[in-house]
Amino acid sequence: MSDNAINKSSIKRNDTGLKVVIYIVSVIFAIMTLFPFVIMITNSFRSTFEIQQSTLGMVSAHPFENLAKNWNEITNKEFHPLVGFKNSFIISTLSTILNVYFSSLTAYAISAYEWKLRDAFNNMIVGIMMVPGTVTTIGFVQIVYKLGLTNKLFLFIVPAIASPMTVFFMRQYLQASLSMEIVQSARIDGAGEFRIFNQIVVPLMKPAIATQAIFGYVASWNNLFMPLILLTETEKKTIPVMVKLLNGDIYRREYGAIYLGLFVTVIPLIVVYAFLSRFIVEGVALGGVKS
Amino acid sequence: MTFTLYPILYTFFIGFTDLAGAGNMSPHLLTTDKGGNKPLFDNFVAVLTNANFQKAFKNTVTIWTLNFIPQMAFALLFTAWFTDRRSKVKGQGLFKILFYMPNIITAATLAILFNVLFGYPKGAVNDILLGLAKTFGVKKDLLASDPNAWKLAISYDFNNNGTALKLIVAFVQFYQWYGYTMVNLIAGVIGISPEIFEAAEIDGANRVQTFFKVTLPCIRQILLFVLVTSLIGGLNMFDVPQLYAGEKKANGAVMTLNMFVRSQGLDNRYLYNKAAAASVVMFIVIVILSSILFYILRDKDEAKLKKLRKQELKALKKGM
């Protein structure tokens, strides 16, 4: 009895020590995460001259005047956040819809039907997953040049139909959650194959679709490599391509404008994240590879 | 599938041709007369012996290692802490949300933001350095006599030093991805049936034992997924080093493989064949490394089961 009690109390003491360490490290990481954003936001409200005095000063005497000045500074040149938002929004939304729908369809085909070469097809998907994006780049760019399709937004929308990574995830999810009996009974009731997919399988896959949609949307929104090569007209540039301008010579030393430009590109992401974060952080479990 | 497969095969093909020069659209195989009658693997030899390619390769591996080891270590540590059944950490939801946040921010934005933060002579990090130096009285005499010279002596030009650049780029990568890795690992741990942990507890396993002997083997699949995606992402590193420093800064200290490919193929050089060859080399490296990972983390029991089943099938067929 007494032995047991001692054991328990020592575990308890151990716990408090460990907890203190956990909190200290977590808080340090939280500060590390927030620090750059805090600097960015405060400096958006300060003039370049004030920033040159010190980056760390908190509040300026005329925050909104400075904000307006910085805003004029960035929009007078080539940086047009609204155009970028529009293009990014079109690309990300349409490509995410295509990506998720067709990936679920493919995943369903792989896991629900027996067909020749099914395993080979599945292995091919895993294989293509490993191909680095660069390998596709040169071939893709060449084809685009050949067909004369530069500066077309659909270049980044249509290829989303085939995204092996999402198919892999969806298949993993389907294998765990789809029972063939439901499909069979629907067939007996006379439902067509597409109707089965749209009305039974898609609702079943909602959690996986949601997580993949979020990941796909973020990846598409943040994509820089290909748009940088293929979108050269200002009217067609997406947000990441616009952001690159902030690094160029035209904004040299206009620190207030640079910080504000960065801040503007982050705002929609932060707003969306504020609503969806809980869902993302916990929802990943649902779409994840179950072991 | 055509959208993915065709460009890949086309890239492979270009690697063996003479396709170069702006506006050139007609590739010829190297061995033919039109292709210059060179050996078929000419582009590959040229790329592999290119000093810049070798440098890019080394840089990519260095930066990836510098980012990957702490990333995995902290992700595993936070996973162990946040999923521990015995000490339920309060506020972990908030921490998770915060840690994951940098992952959704555009990498281009982060790269430029950190570039400004590490600016010289004016930047947040240097301002912190100056503040610290002032409090601790570093080089007091100089501060008294010539404040401007003192400022220059204390602040550091991070963005023109090769080692500093590598470390910063690795840090930005770490900053962006450790939360993602952690969230994925936690998802894996949540999927483990609690009975397994109860059994371990009853058997008297302590925290460390439970984590290494129970948790890790159980999340092997997700570990594999995280490792492979991180490997591919790491070798494909582009946004952050490109926008933070570019190919030429500090003697190409952070030029990665992807940046090399882009500069060969699309930066006024138009050596499409060399760029294609370089990307095929990257592909081969990734396939080799991923296969090693798959092999190490393969499900040994499942492989055995498959073998057994095959033998049974064979026996059945023979019996018939």
PDB file of C-alpha atoms in Angstrom, chain B residues 164-315:
ATOM      1  CA  ALA B 164      23.769  32.549 -42.460  1.00  0.00           C
ATOM      2  CA  LEU B 165      21.636  32.376 -45.610  1.00  0.00           C
ATOM      3  CA  LYS B 166      21.523  28.584 -45.530  1.00  0.00           C
ATOM      4  CA  LEU B 167      20.567  28.602 -41.852  1.00  0.00           C
ATOM      5  CA  ILE B 168      17.855  31.214 -42.357  1.00  0.00           C
ATOM      6  CA  VAL B 169      16.334  29.440 -45.364  1.00  0.00           C
ATOM      7  CA  ALA B 170      16.385  26.171 -43.412  1.00  0.00           C
ATOM      8  CA  PHE B 171      14.741  27.986 -40.509  1.00  0.00           C
ATOM      9  CA  VAL B 172      11.979  29.433 -42.683  1.00  0.00           C
ATOM     10  CA  GLN B 173      11.314  25.949 -44.063  1.00  0.00           C
ATOM     11  CA  PHE B 174      11.265  24.573 -40.524  1.00  0.00           C
ATOM     12  CA  TYR B 175       8.986  27.403 -39.406  1.00  0.00           C
ATOM     13  CA  GLN B 176       6.553  26.627 -42.172  1.00  0.00           C
ATOM     14  CA  TRP B 177       6.456  22.847 -41.922  1.00  0.00           C
ATOM     15  CA  TYR B 178       6.895  21.615 -38.346  1.00  0.00           C
ATOM     16  CA  GLY B 179       3.262  22.404 -37.532  1.00  0.00           C
ATOM     17  CA  TYR B 180       2.060  20.489 -40.572  1.00  0.00           C
ATOM     18  CA  THR B 181       4.154  17.463 -39.652  1.00  0.00           C
ATOM     19  CA  MET B 182       2.937  17.654 -36.065  1.00  0.00           C
ATOM     20  CA  VAL B 183      -0.727  17.829 -37.062  1.00  0.00           C
ATOM     21  CA  ASN B 184      -0.324  14.808 -39.323  1.00  0.00           C
ATOM     22  CA  LEU B 185       1.453  12.782 -36.645  1.00  0.00           C
ATOM     23  CA  ILE B 186      -1.137  13.706 -34.025  1.00  0.00           C
ATOM     24  CA  ALA B 187      -3.861  12.586 -36.440  1.00  0.00           C
ATOM     25  CA  GLY B 188      -2.084   9.235 -36.660  1.00  0.00           C
ATOM     26  CA  VAL B 189      -1.823   8.858 -32.896  1.00  0.00           C
ATOM     27  CA  ILE B 190      -5.505   9.715 -32.389  1.00  0.00           C
ATOM     28  CA  GLY B 191      -6.320   6.870 -34.768  1.00  0.00           C
ATOM     29  CA  ILE B 192      -4.655   4.305 -32.498  1.00  0.00           C
ATOM     30  CA  SER B 193      -7.123   2.391 -30.394  1.00  0.00           C
ATOM     31  CA  PRO B 194      -6.936   3.517 -26.746  1.00  0.00           C
ATOM     32  CA  GLU B 195      -6.945  -0.108 -25.573  1.00  0.00           C
ATOM     33  CA  ILE B 196      -3.371  -0.490 -26.770  1.00  0.00           C
ATOM     34  CA  PHE B 197      -2.283   2.390 -24.534  1.00  0.00           C
ATOM     35  CA  GLU B 198      -4.246   1.014 -21.589  1.00  0.00           C
ATOM     36  CA  ALA B 199      -2.518  -2.317 -22.018  1.00  0.00           C
ATOM     37  CA  ALA B 200       0.871  -0.611 -22.099  1.00  0.00           C
ATOM     38  CA  GLU B 201      -0.027   1.322 -18.949  1.00  0.00           C
ATOM     39  CA  ILE B 202      -1.074  -1.815 -17.123  1.00  0.00           C
ATOM     40  CA  ASP B 203       2.160  -3.501 -18.166  1.00  0.00           C
ATOM     41  CA  GLY B 204       3.951  -0.652 -16.393  1.00  0.00           C
ATOM     42  CA  ALA B 205       5.501   1.022 -19.413  1.00  0.00           C
ATOM     43  CA  ASN B 206       6.640   4.579 -18.716  1.00  0.00           C
ATOM     44  CA  ARG B 207       6.079   7.526 -21.031  1.00  0.00           C
ATOM     45  CA  VAL B 208       9.264   7.164 -23.035  1.00  0.00           C
ATOM     46  CA  GLN B 209       8.803   3.419 -23.459  1.00  0.00           C
ATOM     47  CA  THR B 210       5.186   3.860 -24.494  1.00  0.00           C
ATOM     48  CA  PHE B 211       6.118   6.448 -27.090  1.00  0.00           C
ATOM     49  CA  PHE B 212       8.956   4.533 -28.691  1.00  0.00           C
ATOM     50  CA  LYS B 213       7.637   0.992 -28.363  1.00  0.00           C
ATOM     51  CA  VAL B 214       3.893   1.528 -28.840  1.00  0.00           C
ATOM     52  CA  THR B 215       3.096   4.871 -30.456  1.00  0.00           C
ATOM     53  CA  LEU B 216       5.814   5.042 -33.095  1.00  0.00           C
ATOM     54  CA  PRO B 217       5.321   1.530 -34.503  1.00  0.00           C
ATOM     55  CA  CYS B 218       1.571   2.128 -34.633  1.00  0.00           C
ATOM     56  CA  ILE B 219       1.870   5.298 -36.723  1.00  0.00           C
ATOM     57  CA  ARG B 220       4.374   3.765 -39.124  1.00  0.00           C
ATOM     58  CA  GLN B 221       2.134   4.358 -42.158  1.00  0.00           C
ATOM     59  CA  ILE B 222       1.666   8.027 -41.418  1.00  0.00           C
ATOM     60  CA  LEU B 223       5.345   8.387 -40.576  1.00  0.00           C
ATOM     61  CA  LEU B 224       6.143   7.007 -43.994  1.00  0.00           C
ATOM     62  CA  PHE B 225       3.749   9.463 -45.598  1.00  0.00           C
ATOM     63  CA  VAL B 226       5.284  12.396 -43.721  1.00  0.00           C
ATOM     64  CA  LEU B 227       8.841  11.299 -44.505  1.00  0.00           C
ATOM     65  CA  VAL B 228       8.205  10.788 -48.202  1.00  0.00           C
ATOM     66  CA  THR B 229       6.286  14.044 -48.684  1.00  0.00           C
ATOM     67  CA  SER B 230       8.908  15.949 -46.744  1.00  0.00           C
ATOM     68  CA  LEU B 231      11.657  14.374 -48.817  1.00  0.00           C
ATOM     69  CA  ILE B 232       9.965  15.278 -52.078  1.00  0.00           C
ATOM     70  CA  GLY B 233       9.081  18.750 -50.856  1.00  0.00           C
ATOM     71  CA  GLY B 234      12.610  19.287 -49.575  1.00  0.00           C
ATOM     72  CA  LEU B 235      14.295  18.282 -52.818  1.00  0.00           C
ATOM     73  CA  ASN B 236      11.828  20.479 -54.695  1.00  0.00           C
ATOM     74  CA  MET B 237      12.535  23.473 -52.477  1.00  0.00           C
ATOM     75  CA  PHE B 238      12.059  26.622 -54.528  1.00  0.00           C
ATOM     76  CA  ASP B 239       9.878  29.474 -53.297  1.00  0.00           C
ATOM     77  CA  VAL B 240      11.733  30.405 -50.151  1.00  0.00           C
ATOM     78  CA  PRO B 241      15.363  30.311 -51.381  1.00  0.00           C
ATOM     79  CA  GLN B 242      14.409  31.868 -54.733  1.00  0.00           C
ATOM     80  CA  LEU B 243      12.607  34.830 -53.225  1.00  0.00           C
ATOM     81  CA  TYR B 244      14.791  35.148 -50.154  1.00  0.00           C
ATOM     82  CA  ALA B 245      18.101  35.334 -51.943  1.00  0.00           C
ATOM     83  CA  GLY B 246      17.953  34.185 -55.559  1.00  0.00           C
ATOM     84  CA  GLU B 247      20.541  32.125 -57.398  1.00  0.00           C
ATOM     85  CA  LYS B 248      23.464  34.480 -57.224  1.00  0.00           C
ATOM     86  CA  LYS B 249      23.449  35.933 -53.711  1.00  0.00           C
ATOM     87  CA  ALA B 250      26.525  35.079 -51.623  1.00  0.00           C
ATOM     88  CA  ASN B 251      28.061  33.063 -54.437  1.00  0.00           C
ATOM     89  CA  GLY B 252      24.976  30.912 -54.911  1.00  0.00           C
ATOM     90  CA  ALA B 253      24.820  29.793 -51.288  1.00  0.00           C
ATOM     91  CA  VAL B 254      21.153  28.846 -51.418  1.00  0.00           C
ATOM     92  CA  MET B 255      20.801  27.832 -55.054  1.00  0.00           C
ATOM     93  CA  THR B 256      18.725  24.650 -54.935  1.00  0.00           C
ATOM     94  CA  LEU B 257      18.194  22.003 -57.607  1.00  0.00           C
ATOM     95  CA  ASN B 258      14.862  23.451 -58.641  1.00  0.00           C
ATOM     96  CA  MET B 259      16.391  26.904 -58.966  1.00  0.00           C
ATOM     97  CA  PHE B 260      19.140  25.401 -61.106  1.00  0.00           C
ATOM     98  CA  VAL B 261      16.581  23.801 -63.407  1.00  0.00           C
ATOM     99  CA  ARG B 262      14.688  27.043 -63.748  1.00  0.00           C
ATOM    100  CA  SER B 263      17.800  29.087 -64.424  1.00  0.00           C
ATOM    101  CA  GLN B 264      18.963  26.616 -67.078  1.00  0.00           C
ATOM    102  CA  GLY B 265      15.669  26.324 -68.869  1.00  0.00           C
ATOM    103  CA  LEU B 266      13.845  29.547 -68.435  1.00  0.00           C
ATOM    104  CA  ASP B 267      16.066  32.408 -67.362  1.00  0.00           C
ATOM    105  CA  ASN B 268      17.136  33.788 -70.737  1.00  0.00           C
ATOM    106  CA  ARG B 269      19.295  30.730 -71.286  1.00  0.00           C
ATOM    107  CA  TYR B 270      16.686  28.412 -72.763  1.00  0.00           C
ATOM    108  CA  LEU B 271      18.773  25.251 -72.413  1.00  0.00           C
ATOM    109  CA  TYR B 272      15.647  23.128 -72.238  1.00  0.00           C
ATOM    110  CA  ASN B 273      17.504  19.886 -72.823  1.00  0.00           C
ATOM    111  CA  LYS B 274      19.912  20.500 -69.927  1.00  0.00           C
ATOM    112  CA  ALA B 275      17.066  21.545 -67.644  1.00  0.00           C
ATOM    113  CA  ALA B 276      15.117  18.427 -68.550  1.00  0.00           C
ATOM    114  CA  ALA B 277      18.154  16.220 -67.928  1.00  0.00           C
ATOM    115  CA  ALA B 278      18.701  17.850 -64.532  1.00  0.00           C
ATOM    116  CA  SER B 279      15.108  17.247 -63.516  1.00  0.00           C
ATOM    117  CA  VAL B 280      15.319  13.613 -64.577  1.00  0.00           C
ATOM    118  CA  VAL B 281      18.384  13.250 -62.337  1.00  0.00           C
ATOM    119  CA  MET B 282      16.335  14.760 -59.493  1.00  0.00           C
ATOM    120  CA  PHE B 283      13.571  12.291 -60.186  1.00  0.00           C
ATOM    121  CA  ILE B 284      15.963   9.338 -60.026  1.00  0.00           C
ATOM    122  CA  VAL B 285      17.406  10.554 -56.725  1.00  0.00           C
ATOM    123  CA  ILE B 286      13.917  10.915 -55.254  1.00  0.00           C
ATOM    124  CA  VAL B 287      12.853   7.467 -56.423  1.00  0.00           C
ATOM    125  CA  ILE B 288      15.937   5.860 -54.903  1.00  0.00           C
ATOM    126  CA  LEU B 289      15.565   7.653 -51.568  1.00  0.00           C
ATOM    127  CA  SER B 290      11.814   7.019 -51.353  1.00  0.00           C
ATOM    128  CA  SER B 291      12.257   3.333 -52.134  1.00  0.00           C
ATOM    129  CA  ILE B 292      14.779   3.102 -49.316  1.00  0.00           C
ATOM    130  CA  LEU B 293      12.234   4.718 -46.985  1.00  0.00           C
ATOM    131  CA  PHE B 294       9.464   2.419 -48.176  1.00  0.00           C
ATOM    132  CA  TYR B 295      11.750  -0.558 -47.653  1.00  0.00           C
ATOM    133  CA  ILE B 296      12.766   0.431 -44.130  1.00  0.00           C
ATOM    134  CA  LEU B 297       9.218   1.202 -43.017  1.00  0.00           C
ATOM    135  CA  ARG B 298       7.431  -1.576 -44.890  1.00  0.00           C
ATOM    136  CA  ASP B 299       4.871  -3.624 -43.081  1.00  0.00           C
ATOM    137  CA  LYS B 300       6.764  -6.829 -42.482  1.00  0.00           C
ATOM    138  CA  ASP B 301       3.757  -8.824 -41.308  1.00  0.00           C
ATOM    139  CA  GLU B 302       1.660  -7.797 -44.272  1.00  0.00           C
ATOM    140  CA  ALA B 303       4.394  -8.817 -46.710  1.00  0.00           C
ATOM    141  CA  LYS B 304       4.577 -12.219 -45.052  1.00  0.00           C
ATOM    142  CA  LEU B 305       0.803 -12.595 -45.204  1.00  0.00           C
ATOM    143  CA  LYS B 306       0.788 -11.799 -48.905  1.00  0.00           C
ATOM    144  CA  LYS B 307       3.448 -14.412 -49.532  1.00  0.00           C
ATOM    145  CA  LEU B 308       1.519 -17.000 -47.590  1.00  0.00           C
ATOM    146  CA  ARG B 309      -1.655 -16.242 -49.494  1.00  0.00           C
ATOM    147  CA  LYS B 310       0.138 -16.628 -52.796  1.00  0.00           C
ATOM    148  CA  GLN B 311       1.522 -19.979 -51.731  1.00  0.00           C
ATOM    149  CA  GLU B 312      -1.934 -21.107 -50.683  1.00  0.00           C
ATOM    150  CA  LEU B 313      -3.362 -20.052 -54.014  1.00  0.00           C
ATOM    151  CA  LYS B 314      -0.661 -21.957 -55.827  1.00  0.00           C
ATOM    152  CA  ALA B 315      -1.307 -25.028 -53.728  1.00  0.00           C
TER     153      ALA B 315
END
